[in-house]
XYZ file of C-alpha atoms in Angstrom:
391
model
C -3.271 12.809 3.247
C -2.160 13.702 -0.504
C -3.696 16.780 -0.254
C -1.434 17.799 3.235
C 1.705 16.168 1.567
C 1.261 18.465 -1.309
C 1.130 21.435 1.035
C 4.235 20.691 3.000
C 5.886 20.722 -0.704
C 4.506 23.890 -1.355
C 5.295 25.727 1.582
C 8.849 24.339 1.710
C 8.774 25.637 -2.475
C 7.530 28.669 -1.339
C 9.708 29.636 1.808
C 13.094 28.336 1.292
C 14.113 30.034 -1.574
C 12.418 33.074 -0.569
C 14.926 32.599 2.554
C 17.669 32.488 0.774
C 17.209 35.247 -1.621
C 16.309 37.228 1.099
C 19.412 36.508 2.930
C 21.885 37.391 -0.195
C 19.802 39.909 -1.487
C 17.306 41.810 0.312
C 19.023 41.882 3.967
C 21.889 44.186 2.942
C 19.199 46.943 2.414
C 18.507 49.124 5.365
C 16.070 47.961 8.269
C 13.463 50.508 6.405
C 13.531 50.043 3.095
C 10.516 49.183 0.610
C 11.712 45.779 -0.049
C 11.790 44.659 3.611
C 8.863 44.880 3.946
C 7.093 43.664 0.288
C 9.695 40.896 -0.318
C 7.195 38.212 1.839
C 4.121 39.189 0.595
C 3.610 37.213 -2.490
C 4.266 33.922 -0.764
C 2.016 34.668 2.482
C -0.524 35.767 0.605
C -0.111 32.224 -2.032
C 0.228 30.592 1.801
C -2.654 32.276 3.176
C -4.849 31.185 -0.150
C -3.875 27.666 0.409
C -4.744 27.449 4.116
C -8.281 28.503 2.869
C -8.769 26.198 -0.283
C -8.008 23.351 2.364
C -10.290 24.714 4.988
C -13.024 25.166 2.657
C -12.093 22.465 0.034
C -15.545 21.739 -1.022
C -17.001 25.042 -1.861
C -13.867 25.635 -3.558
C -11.502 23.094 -5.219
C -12.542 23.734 -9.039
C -10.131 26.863 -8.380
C -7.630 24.762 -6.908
C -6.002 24.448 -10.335
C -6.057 27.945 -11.046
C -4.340 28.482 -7.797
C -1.267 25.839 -8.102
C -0.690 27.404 -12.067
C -0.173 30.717 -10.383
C 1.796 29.494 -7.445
C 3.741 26.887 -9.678
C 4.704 29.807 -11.808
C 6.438 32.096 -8.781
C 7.820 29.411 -6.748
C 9.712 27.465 -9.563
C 11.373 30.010 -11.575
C 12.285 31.528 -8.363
C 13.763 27.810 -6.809
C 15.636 27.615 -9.739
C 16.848 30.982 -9.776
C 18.335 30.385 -5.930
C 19.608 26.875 -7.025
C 22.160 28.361 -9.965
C 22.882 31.788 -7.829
C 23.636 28.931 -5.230
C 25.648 26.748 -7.380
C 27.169 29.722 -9.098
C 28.594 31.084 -5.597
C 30.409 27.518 -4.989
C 32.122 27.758 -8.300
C 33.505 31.148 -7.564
C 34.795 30.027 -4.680
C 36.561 27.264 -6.204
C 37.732 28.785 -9.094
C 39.071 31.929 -8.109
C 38.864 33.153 -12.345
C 35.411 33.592 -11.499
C 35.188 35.588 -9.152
C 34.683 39.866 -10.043
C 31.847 41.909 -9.966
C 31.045 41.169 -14.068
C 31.432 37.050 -13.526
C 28.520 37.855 -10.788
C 26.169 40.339 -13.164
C 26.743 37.753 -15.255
C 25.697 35.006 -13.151
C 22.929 36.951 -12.249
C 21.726 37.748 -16.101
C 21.991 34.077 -16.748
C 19.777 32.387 -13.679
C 17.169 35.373 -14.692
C 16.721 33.778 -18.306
C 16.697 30.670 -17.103
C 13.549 31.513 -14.826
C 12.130 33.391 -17.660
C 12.218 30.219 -19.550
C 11.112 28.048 -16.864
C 7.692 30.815 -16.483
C 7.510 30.044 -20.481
C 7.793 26.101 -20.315
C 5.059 26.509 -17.488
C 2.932 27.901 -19.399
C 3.224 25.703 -22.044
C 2.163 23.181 -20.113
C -0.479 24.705 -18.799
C -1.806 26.529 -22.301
C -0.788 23.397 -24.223
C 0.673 20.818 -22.354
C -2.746 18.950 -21.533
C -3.245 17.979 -25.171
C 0.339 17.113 -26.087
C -0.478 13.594 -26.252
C 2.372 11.245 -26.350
C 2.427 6.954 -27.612
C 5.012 5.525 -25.801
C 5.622 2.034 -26.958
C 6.961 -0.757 -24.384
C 7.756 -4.371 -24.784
C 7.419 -6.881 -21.851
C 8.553 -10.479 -22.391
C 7.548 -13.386 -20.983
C 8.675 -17.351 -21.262
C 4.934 -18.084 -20.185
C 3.051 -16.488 -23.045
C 1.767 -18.662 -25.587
C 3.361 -18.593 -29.015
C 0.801 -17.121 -30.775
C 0.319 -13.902 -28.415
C 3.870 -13.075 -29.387
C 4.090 -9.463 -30.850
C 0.293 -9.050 -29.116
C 0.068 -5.275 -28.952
C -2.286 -3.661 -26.250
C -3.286 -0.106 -26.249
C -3.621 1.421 -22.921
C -5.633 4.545 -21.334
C -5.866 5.406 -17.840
C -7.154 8.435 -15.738
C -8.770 10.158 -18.995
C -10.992 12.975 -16.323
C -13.411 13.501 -18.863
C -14.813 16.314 -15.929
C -11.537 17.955 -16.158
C -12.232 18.453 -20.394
C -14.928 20.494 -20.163
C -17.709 20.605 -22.649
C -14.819 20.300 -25.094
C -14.178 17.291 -27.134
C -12.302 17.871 -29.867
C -8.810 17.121 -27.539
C -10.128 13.584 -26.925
C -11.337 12.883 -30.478
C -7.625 13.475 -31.665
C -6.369 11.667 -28.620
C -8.675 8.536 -30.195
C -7.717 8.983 -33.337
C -3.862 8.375 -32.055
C -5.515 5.222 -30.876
C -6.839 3.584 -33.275
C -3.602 4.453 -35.938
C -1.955 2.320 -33.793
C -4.091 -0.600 -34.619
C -3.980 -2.469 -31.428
C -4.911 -6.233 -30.969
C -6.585 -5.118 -27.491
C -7.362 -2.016 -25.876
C -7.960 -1.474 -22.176
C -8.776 1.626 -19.977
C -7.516 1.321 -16.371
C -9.597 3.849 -14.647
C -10.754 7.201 -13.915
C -13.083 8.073 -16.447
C -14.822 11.053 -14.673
C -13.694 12.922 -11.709
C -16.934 12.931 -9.463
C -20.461 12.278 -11.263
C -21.221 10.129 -14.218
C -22.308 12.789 -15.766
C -19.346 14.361 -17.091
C -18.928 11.694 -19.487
C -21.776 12.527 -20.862
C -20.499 15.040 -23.955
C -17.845 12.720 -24.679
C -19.285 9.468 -25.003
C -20.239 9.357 -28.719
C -16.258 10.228 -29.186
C -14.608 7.304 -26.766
C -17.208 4.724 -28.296
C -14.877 5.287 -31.692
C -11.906 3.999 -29.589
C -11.390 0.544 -31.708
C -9.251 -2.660 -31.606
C -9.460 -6.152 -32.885
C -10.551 -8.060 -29.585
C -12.217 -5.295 -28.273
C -12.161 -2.464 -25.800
C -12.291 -3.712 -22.040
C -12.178 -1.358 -18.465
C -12.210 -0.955 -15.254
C -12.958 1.375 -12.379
C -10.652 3.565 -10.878
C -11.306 5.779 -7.358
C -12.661 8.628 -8.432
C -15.318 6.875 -10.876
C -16.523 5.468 -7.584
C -17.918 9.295 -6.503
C -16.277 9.234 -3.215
C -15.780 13.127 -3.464
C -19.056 14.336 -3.718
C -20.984 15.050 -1.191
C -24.202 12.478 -1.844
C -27.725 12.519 0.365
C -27.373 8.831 1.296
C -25.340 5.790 -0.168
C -28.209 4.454 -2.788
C -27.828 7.816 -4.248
C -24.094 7.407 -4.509
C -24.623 3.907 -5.744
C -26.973 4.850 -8.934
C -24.135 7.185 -9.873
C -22.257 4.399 -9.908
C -24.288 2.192 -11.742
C -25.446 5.218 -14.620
C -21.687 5.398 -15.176
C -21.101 1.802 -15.962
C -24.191 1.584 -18.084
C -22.811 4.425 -19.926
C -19.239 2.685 -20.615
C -21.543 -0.458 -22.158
C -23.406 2.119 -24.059
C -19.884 3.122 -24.858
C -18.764 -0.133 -26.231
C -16.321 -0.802 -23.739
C -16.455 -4.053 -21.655
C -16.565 -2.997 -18.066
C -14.740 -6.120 -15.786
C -16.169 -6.076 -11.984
C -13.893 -8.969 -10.399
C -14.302 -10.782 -13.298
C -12.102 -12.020 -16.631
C -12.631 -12.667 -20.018
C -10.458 -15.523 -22.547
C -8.913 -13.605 -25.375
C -8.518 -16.222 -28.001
C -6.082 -15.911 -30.825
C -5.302 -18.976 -33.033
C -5.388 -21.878 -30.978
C -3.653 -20.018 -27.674
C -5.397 -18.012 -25.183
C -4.721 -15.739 -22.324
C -6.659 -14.153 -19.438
C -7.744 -10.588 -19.346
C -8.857 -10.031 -15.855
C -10.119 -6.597 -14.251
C -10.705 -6.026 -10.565
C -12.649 -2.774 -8.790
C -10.265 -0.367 -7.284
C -7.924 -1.547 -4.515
C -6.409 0.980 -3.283
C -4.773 1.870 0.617
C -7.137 4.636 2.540
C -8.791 6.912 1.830
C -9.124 5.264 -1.639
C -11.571 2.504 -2.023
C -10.727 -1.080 -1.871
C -13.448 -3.090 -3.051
C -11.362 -5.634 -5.159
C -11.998 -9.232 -5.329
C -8.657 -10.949 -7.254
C -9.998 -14.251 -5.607
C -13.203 -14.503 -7.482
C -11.610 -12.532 -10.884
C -9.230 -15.196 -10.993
C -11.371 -18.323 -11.048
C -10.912 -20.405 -13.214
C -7.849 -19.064 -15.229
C -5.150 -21.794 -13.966
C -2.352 -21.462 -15.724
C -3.136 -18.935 -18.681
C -1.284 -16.323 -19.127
C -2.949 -13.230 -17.285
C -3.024 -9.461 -17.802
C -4.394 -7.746 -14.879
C -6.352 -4.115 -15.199
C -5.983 -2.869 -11.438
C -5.910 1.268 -11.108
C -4.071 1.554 -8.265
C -0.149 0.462 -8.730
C -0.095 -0.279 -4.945
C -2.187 -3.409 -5.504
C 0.643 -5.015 -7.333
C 2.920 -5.624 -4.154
C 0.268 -5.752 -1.467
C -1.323 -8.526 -3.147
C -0.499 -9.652 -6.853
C 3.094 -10.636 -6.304
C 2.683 -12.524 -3.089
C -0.230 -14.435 -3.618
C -0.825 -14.830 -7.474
C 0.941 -15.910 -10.683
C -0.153 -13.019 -12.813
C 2.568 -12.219 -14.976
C 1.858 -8.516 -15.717
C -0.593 -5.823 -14.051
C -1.465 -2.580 -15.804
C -2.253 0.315 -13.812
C -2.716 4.487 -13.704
C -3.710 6.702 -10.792
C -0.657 8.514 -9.898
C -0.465 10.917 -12.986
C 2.986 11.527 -11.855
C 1.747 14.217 -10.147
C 1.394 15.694 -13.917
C 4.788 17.367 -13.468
C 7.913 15.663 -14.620
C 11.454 17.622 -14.315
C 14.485 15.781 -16.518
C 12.846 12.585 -14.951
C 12.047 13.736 -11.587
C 8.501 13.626 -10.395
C 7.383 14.553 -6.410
C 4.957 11.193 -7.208
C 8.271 8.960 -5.816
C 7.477 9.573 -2.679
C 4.362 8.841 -2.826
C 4.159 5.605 -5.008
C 7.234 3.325 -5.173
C 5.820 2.546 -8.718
C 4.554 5.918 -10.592
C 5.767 5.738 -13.858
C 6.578 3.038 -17.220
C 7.300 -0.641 -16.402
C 8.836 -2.312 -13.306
C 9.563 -5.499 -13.177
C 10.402 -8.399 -10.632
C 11.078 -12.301 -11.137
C 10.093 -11.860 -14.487
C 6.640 -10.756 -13.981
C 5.923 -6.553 -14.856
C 3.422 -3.841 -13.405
C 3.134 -1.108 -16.228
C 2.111 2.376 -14.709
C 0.105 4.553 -17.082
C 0.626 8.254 -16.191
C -3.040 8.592 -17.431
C -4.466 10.563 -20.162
C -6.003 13.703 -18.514
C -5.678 16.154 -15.498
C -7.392 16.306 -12.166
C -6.765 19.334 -9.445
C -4.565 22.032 -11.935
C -4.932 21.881 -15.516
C -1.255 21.503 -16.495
C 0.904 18.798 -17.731
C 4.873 19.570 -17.629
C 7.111 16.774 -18.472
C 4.646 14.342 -17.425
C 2.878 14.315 -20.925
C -0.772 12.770 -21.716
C -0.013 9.067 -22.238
C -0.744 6.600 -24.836
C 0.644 3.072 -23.979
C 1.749 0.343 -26.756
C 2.658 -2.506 -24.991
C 4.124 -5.364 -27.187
C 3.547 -8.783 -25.122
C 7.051 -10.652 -26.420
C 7.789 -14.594 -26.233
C 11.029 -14.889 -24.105
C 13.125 -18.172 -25.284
């Protein structure tokens, strides 16, 4: 369903402002020239390529990102150039001073630069923009934490794609070392270690088990860690995979929660951390138990790790009292312009901390990159949260 939402943006990113340059600028040419007939091609053939990665997605998704770096890099430059040509025509027509044959060369001079730029920022973000890591520090208050948890600080990862990295781990050693400057009272990972076998956590383990704080490192599972995109022989096999990647994250240091909790003691005070398996709304998995991870917390003070920010209003405001849920999964779609991320229509939650009847859901827009290695706007995340006493 993601997957045919993200066409439908592309084609309409593609074709409409191919349209409308077309219209203004290729039209008034004769019925036989050159450009008539060329102008199309480079989106039907990017269209064309796209029907086939989704026909044959298996054989050939790990050129998928490839694919949307290429296509990213024609159809937004040229959107934008269409948008200001656009915008530029209404203000002529308004403001009669600008109108004239050199006001339009000009106009025109100006929107090409601006594309120019935006093919430059791309690139950035696709040359560079993966390992531009960013700490973003957020507070959440609360009149039910205990007095001695106030100015707790937890460090949060999410969605870290260690198959996405490569055999390459000198990007996630300096993304630890961030970490542990920050000298966190807890640190938690909400998800998405690998992309689809245990396996490709394999070169990077001895580098995440250096990821330190004073109560300890805890997880969780997110969708893809569950292997649901590889093609397995039979479900036992799927299973082990399973199992061989939690083994590893204990092997790791980290303190894997399955529907379960642990107290976090500090002074006399405590609160509950408590971790559920990924709930998620098809074709994600849902094999969350918040019944049986909740049992016997009562009244503390909880911090939920669930992956999927979805869980928070399907479930965890109607029918518990937990007081803030951290989450990942959406990435923001790992492209983020002057705010503005395609993931809003997707997730009504996608990105920093939302809050209702004073309880929060803080949505980690995760650490790596799945399907096109780029990050634009939507930088590589490290969350501070600072847990606050409210009076």
């Amino acid at each position: 369903m993601i997957l045919l939402r993200v066409s439908l943006f592309f084609l309409v990113l593609l074709l409409l402002p191919d349209w409308y340059l077309y219209r203004y600028y290729i039209r008034p040419y004769g019925k036989n020239h050159p450009l008539r007939r060329v102008f199309w091609l480079p989106s039907l053939l990017l269209l064309l390529a796209l029907v086939v990665f989704i026909i044959g997605w298996e054989q050939l998704n790990s050129y998928m990102g490839t694919y949307l770096i290429i296509a990213l890099c024609i159809a937004i430059p040229k959107s934008l150039f269409a948008l200001f040509h656009l915008l530029g025509r209404g203000l002529s027509a308004l403001i009669p001073p600008l109108r004239g044959k050199k006001i339009t060369r000009l106009s025109v001079t100006g929107n090409l630069l601006i594309a120019l730029a935006t093919v430059a920022y791309m690139l950035f973000g696709a040359i560079k923009g993966k390992e531009f890591f960013q700490v973003r520090e957020v507070t959440f208050a609360s009149r039910d934490l205990p007095a001695e948890f106030d100015g707790y600080r937890i460090l949060q990862l999410s969605d870290m794609h260690t198959g996405s990295w490569g055999n390459n781990p000198a990007a996630l050693e300096k993304a630890v070392r961030l970490c542990n400057a920050q000298q966190p009272d807890l640190a938690v990972f909400t998800g998405d270690l690998v992309n689809h076998n245990a396996d490709e956590v394999l070169p990077f383990m001895q580098t995440l088990s250096k990821l330190q704080a004073r109560d300890g490192v805890y997880s969780i599972l997110g969708n893809h860690d569950y292997a649901t995109y590889t093609r397995w022989d039979n479900p036992a096999q799927q299973q082990a995979n399973v199992d061989s990647l939690i083994e590893r994250e204990k092997r790791m240091g980290w303190q894997l929660l399955l529907n379960e909790h642990r107290i976090i003691r500090h002074d006399n005070d405590s609160i509950a951390l408590v971790g559920v398996e990924n709930s998620g709304n098809l074709p994600f998995p849902d094999r969350a138990d918040l019944k049986a991870a909740l049992k016997d917390t009562g009244p503390l003070f909880k911090v939920l790790l669930s992956h999927d920010p979805t869980h928070w209003r399907r479930e965890v405001l109607p029918d518990t009292d937990i007081q803030l849920m951290l989450a990942g999964h959406t990435h923001d779609m790992q492209i983020s312009v002057f705010g503005f991320s395609i993931s809003r229509f997707i997730y009504p939650e996608h990105n920093g901390l939302y809050t209702e009847g004073g309880r929060g859901l803080y949505v980690n827009i995760g650490l790596g990159h799945i399907l096109f290695p780029m990050r634009l706007g939507a930088w590589p995340e490290i969350t501070l949260i600072t847990l606050r006493k409210q009076q």
